[in-house]
Tab-separated table of C-alpha atoms in Angstrom:
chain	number	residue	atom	x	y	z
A	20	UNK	CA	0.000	0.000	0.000
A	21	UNK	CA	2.578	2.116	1.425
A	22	UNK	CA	4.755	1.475	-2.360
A	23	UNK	CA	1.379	2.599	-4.724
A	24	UNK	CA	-0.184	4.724	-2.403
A	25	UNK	CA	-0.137	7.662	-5.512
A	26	UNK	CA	-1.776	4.859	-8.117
A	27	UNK	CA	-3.605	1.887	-6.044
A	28	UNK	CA	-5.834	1.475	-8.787
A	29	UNK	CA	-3.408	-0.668	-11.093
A	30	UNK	CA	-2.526	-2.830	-8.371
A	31	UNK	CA	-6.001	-3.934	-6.596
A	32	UNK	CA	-5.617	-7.731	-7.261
A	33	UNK	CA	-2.510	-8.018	-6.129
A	34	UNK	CA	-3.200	-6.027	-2.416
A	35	UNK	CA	-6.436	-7.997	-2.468
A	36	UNK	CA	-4.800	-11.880	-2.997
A	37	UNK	CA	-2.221	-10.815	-0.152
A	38	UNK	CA	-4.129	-9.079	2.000
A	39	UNK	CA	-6.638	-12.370	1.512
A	40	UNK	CA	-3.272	-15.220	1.832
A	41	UNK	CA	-2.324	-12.689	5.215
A	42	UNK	CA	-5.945	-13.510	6.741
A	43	UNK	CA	-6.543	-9.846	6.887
A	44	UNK	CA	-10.513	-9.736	6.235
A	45	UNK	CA	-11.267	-6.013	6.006
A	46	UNK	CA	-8.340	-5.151	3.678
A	47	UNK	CA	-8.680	-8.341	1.262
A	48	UNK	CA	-12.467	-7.758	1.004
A	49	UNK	CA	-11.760	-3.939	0.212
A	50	UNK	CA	-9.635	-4.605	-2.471
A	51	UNK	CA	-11.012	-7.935	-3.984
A	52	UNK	CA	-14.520	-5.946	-4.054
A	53	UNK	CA	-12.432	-2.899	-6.001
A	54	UNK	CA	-10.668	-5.712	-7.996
A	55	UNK	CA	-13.818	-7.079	-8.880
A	56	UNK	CA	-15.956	-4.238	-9.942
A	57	UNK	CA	-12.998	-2.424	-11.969
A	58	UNK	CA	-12.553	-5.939	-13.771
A	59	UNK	CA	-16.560	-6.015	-14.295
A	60	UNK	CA	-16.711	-2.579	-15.683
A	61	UNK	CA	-14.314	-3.229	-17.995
A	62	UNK	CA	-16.134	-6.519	-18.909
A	63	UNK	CA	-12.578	-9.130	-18.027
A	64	UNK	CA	-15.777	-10.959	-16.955
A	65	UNK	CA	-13.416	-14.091	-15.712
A	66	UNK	CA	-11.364	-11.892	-13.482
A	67	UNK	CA	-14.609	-10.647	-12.013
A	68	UNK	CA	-16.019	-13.695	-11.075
A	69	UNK	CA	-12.925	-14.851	-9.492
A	70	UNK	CA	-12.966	-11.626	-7.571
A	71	UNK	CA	-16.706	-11.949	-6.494
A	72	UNK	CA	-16.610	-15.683	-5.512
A	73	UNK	CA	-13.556	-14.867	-3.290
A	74	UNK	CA	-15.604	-11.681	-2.345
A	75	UNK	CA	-18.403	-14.329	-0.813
A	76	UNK	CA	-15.859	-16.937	0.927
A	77	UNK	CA	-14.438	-13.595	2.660
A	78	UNK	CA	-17.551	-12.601	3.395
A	79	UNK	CA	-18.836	-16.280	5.029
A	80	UNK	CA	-15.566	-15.907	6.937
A	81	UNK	CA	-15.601	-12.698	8.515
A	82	UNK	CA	-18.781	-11.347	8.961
A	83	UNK	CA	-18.666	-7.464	8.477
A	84	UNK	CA	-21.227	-4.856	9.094
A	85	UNK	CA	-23.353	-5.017	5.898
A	86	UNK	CA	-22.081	-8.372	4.521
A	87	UNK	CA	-25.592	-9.329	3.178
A	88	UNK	CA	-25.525	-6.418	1.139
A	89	UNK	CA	-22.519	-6.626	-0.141
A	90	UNK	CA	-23.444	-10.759	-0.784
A	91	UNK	CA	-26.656	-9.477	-2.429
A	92	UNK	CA	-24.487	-6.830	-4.671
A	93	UNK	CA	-22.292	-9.868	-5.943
A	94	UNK	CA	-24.947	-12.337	-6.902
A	95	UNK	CA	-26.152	-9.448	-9.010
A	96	UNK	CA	-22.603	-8.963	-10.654
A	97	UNK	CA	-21.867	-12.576	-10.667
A	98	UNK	CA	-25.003	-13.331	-12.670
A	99	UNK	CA	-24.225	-10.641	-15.041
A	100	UNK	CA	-20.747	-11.737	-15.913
A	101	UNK	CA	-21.747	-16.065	-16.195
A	102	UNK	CA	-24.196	-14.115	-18.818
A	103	UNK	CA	-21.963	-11.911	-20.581
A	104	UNK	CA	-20.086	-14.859	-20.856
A	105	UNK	CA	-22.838	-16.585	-21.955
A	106	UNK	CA	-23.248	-19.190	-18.959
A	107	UNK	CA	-26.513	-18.751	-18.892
A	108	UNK	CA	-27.385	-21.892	-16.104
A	109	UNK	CA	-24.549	-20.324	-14.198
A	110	UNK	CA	-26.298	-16.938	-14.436
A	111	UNK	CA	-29.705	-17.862	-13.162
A	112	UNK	CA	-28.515	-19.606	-10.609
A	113	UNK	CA	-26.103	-16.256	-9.074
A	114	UNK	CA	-29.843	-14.543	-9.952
A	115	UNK	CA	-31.620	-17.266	-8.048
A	116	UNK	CA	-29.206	-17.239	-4.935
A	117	UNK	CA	-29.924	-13.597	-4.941
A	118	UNK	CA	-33.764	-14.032	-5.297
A	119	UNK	CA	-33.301	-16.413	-1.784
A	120	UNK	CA	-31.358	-14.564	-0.118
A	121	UNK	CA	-33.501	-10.998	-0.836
A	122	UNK	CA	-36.268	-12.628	0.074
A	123	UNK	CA	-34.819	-13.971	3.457
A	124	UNK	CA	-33.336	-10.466	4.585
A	125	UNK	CA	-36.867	-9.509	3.844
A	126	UNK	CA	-35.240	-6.906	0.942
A	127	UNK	CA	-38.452	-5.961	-1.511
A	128	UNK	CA	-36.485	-3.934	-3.923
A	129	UNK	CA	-33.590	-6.429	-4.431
A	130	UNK	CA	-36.361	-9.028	-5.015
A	131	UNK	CA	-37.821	-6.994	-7.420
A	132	UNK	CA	-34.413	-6.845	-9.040
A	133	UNK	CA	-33.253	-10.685	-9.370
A	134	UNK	CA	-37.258	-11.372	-10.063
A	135	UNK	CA	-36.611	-9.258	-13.438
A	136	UNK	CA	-32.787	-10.679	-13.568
A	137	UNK	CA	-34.474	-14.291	-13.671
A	138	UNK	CA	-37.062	-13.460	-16.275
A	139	UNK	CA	-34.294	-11.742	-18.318
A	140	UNK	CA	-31.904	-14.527	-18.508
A	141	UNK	CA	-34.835	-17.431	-19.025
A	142	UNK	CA	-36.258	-16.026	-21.611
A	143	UNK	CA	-32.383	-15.699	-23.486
A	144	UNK	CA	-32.940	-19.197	-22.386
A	145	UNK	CA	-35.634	-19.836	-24.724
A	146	UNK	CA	-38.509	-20.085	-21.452
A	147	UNK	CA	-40.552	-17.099	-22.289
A	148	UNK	CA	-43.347	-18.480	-20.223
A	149	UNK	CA	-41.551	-18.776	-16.563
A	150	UNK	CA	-39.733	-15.095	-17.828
A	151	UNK	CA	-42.866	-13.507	-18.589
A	152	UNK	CA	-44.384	-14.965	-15.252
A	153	UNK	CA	-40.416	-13.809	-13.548
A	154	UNK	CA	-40.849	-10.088	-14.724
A	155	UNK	CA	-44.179	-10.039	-14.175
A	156	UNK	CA	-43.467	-10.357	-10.477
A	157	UNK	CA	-41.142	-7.649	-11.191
A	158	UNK	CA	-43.173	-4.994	-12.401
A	159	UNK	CA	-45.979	-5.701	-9.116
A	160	UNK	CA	-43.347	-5.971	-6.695
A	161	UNK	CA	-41.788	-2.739	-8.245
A	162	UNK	CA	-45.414	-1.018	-8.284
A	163	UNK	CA	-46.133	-2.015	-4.209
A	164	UNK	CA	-42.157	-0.924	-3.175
A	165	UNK	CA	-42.146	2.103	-5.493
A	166	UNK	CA	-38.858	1.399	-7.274
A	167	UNK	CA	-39.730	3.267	-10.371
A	168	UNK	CA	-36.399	2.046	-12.333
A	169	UNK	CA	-36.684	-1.576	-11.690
A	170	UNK	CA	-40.970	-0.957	-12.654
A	171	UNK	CA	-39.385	0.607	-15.804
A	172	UNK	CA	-36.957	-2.142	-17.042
A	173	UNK	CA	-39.379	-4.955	-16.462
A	174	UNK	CA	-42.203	-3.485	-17.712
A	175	UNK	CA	-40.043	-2.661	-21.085
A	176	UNK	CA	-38.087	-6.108	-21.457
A	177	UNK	CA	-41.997	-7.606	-20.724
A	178	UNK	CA	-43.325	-5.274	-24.158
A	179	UNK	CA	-39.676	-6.547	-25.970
A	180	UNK	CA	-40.234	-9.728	-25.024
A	181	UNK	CA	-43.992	-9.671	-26.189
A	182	UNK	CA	-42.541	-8.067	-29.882
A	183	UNK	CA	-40.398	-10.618	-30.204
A	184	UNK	CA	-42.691	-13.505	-29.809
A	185	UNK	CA	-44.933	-11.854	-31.964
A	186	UNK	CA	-47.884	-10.618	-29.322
A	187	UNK	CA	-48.063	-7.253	-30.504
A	188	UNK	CA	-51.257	-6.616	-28.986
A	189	UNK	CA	-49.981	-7.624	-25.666
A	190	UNK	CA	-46.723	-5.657	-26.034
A	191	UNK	CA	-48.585	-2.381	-27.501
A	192	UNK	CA	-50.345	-2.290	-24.189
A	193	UNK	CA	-47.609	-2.805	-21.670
A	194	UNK	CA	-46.133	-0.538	-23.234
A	195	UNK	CA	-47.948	1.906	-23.505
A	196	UNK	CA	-48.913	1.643	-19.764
């Protein structure tokens, strides 16, 4: 730390893999989380999902202040890299782990989120039935928590999906709505 201090950035996975081999929780989940989310932004999707499943076993270990947050936050990002790599099983199950574990912390909005995240990846899966019944739980549990986004991207993916399988009734007036 003390050697990059002016230019961390460029060196996040290697402060995060010794601060994890030295057993020093807060650092090595710091930096693997950094590690992870610059690697996911700049879609090394591999390299992110190394960095969130080491992310989780950290987390199991140690136990900070928010850690079922920060678990809920990497499903999300693992489920989006398994897809960009086009692991879709993978995928839906990082979405469904985040689905459980939403619902169990009693999180609405999250469960809004990976109830849309489901019905997005199943129907890439070629299951437009359980993704139009996913993102249709979605767009109510949006409506009842308010999350106006999450209401938005369901709602649309719902009217793209409908297009695409050729309900164009159905899709004019969802969205429209």
């Amino acid at each position: 730390e003390r050697l990059y201090r002016n230019n961390l950035s460029t060196h996040l996975a290697s402060l995060a893999y010794h601060f994890y081999e030295a057993e020093d929780w807060s650092k090595a989940l710091g930096y693997t989380l950094q590690a992870g989310d610059q690697a996911r932004r700049s879609f090394a999707c591999e390299e992110a999902l190394i960095c969130f499943d080491r992310g989780l076993e950290i987390l199991t270990r140690s136990h900070p202040d928010g850690h079922e947050d920060m678990a809920l936050q990497l499903y999300g990002w693992k489920g989006q890299m398994h897809s960009c790599l086009g692991q879709r099983e993978k995928a839906l199950k990082a979405f469904k782990a985040m689905l459980s574990m939403a619902r169990s912390l009693n999180n609405r909005a999250t469960e809004a989120e990976a109830y849309f995240r489901i019905g997005w990846i199943s129907f890439y899966m070629h299951q437009p039935g359980r993704a139009q019944q996913y993102l249709l739980k979605a767009i109510g549990l949006s409506k009842e928590e308010n999350v106006a986004e999450m209401q938005l991207k369901a709602t649309s993916f719902l009217g793209f999906a409908y297009t695409v399988l050729g309900k164009l009734k159905e899709a004019k007036a969802i969205l429209i709505s």
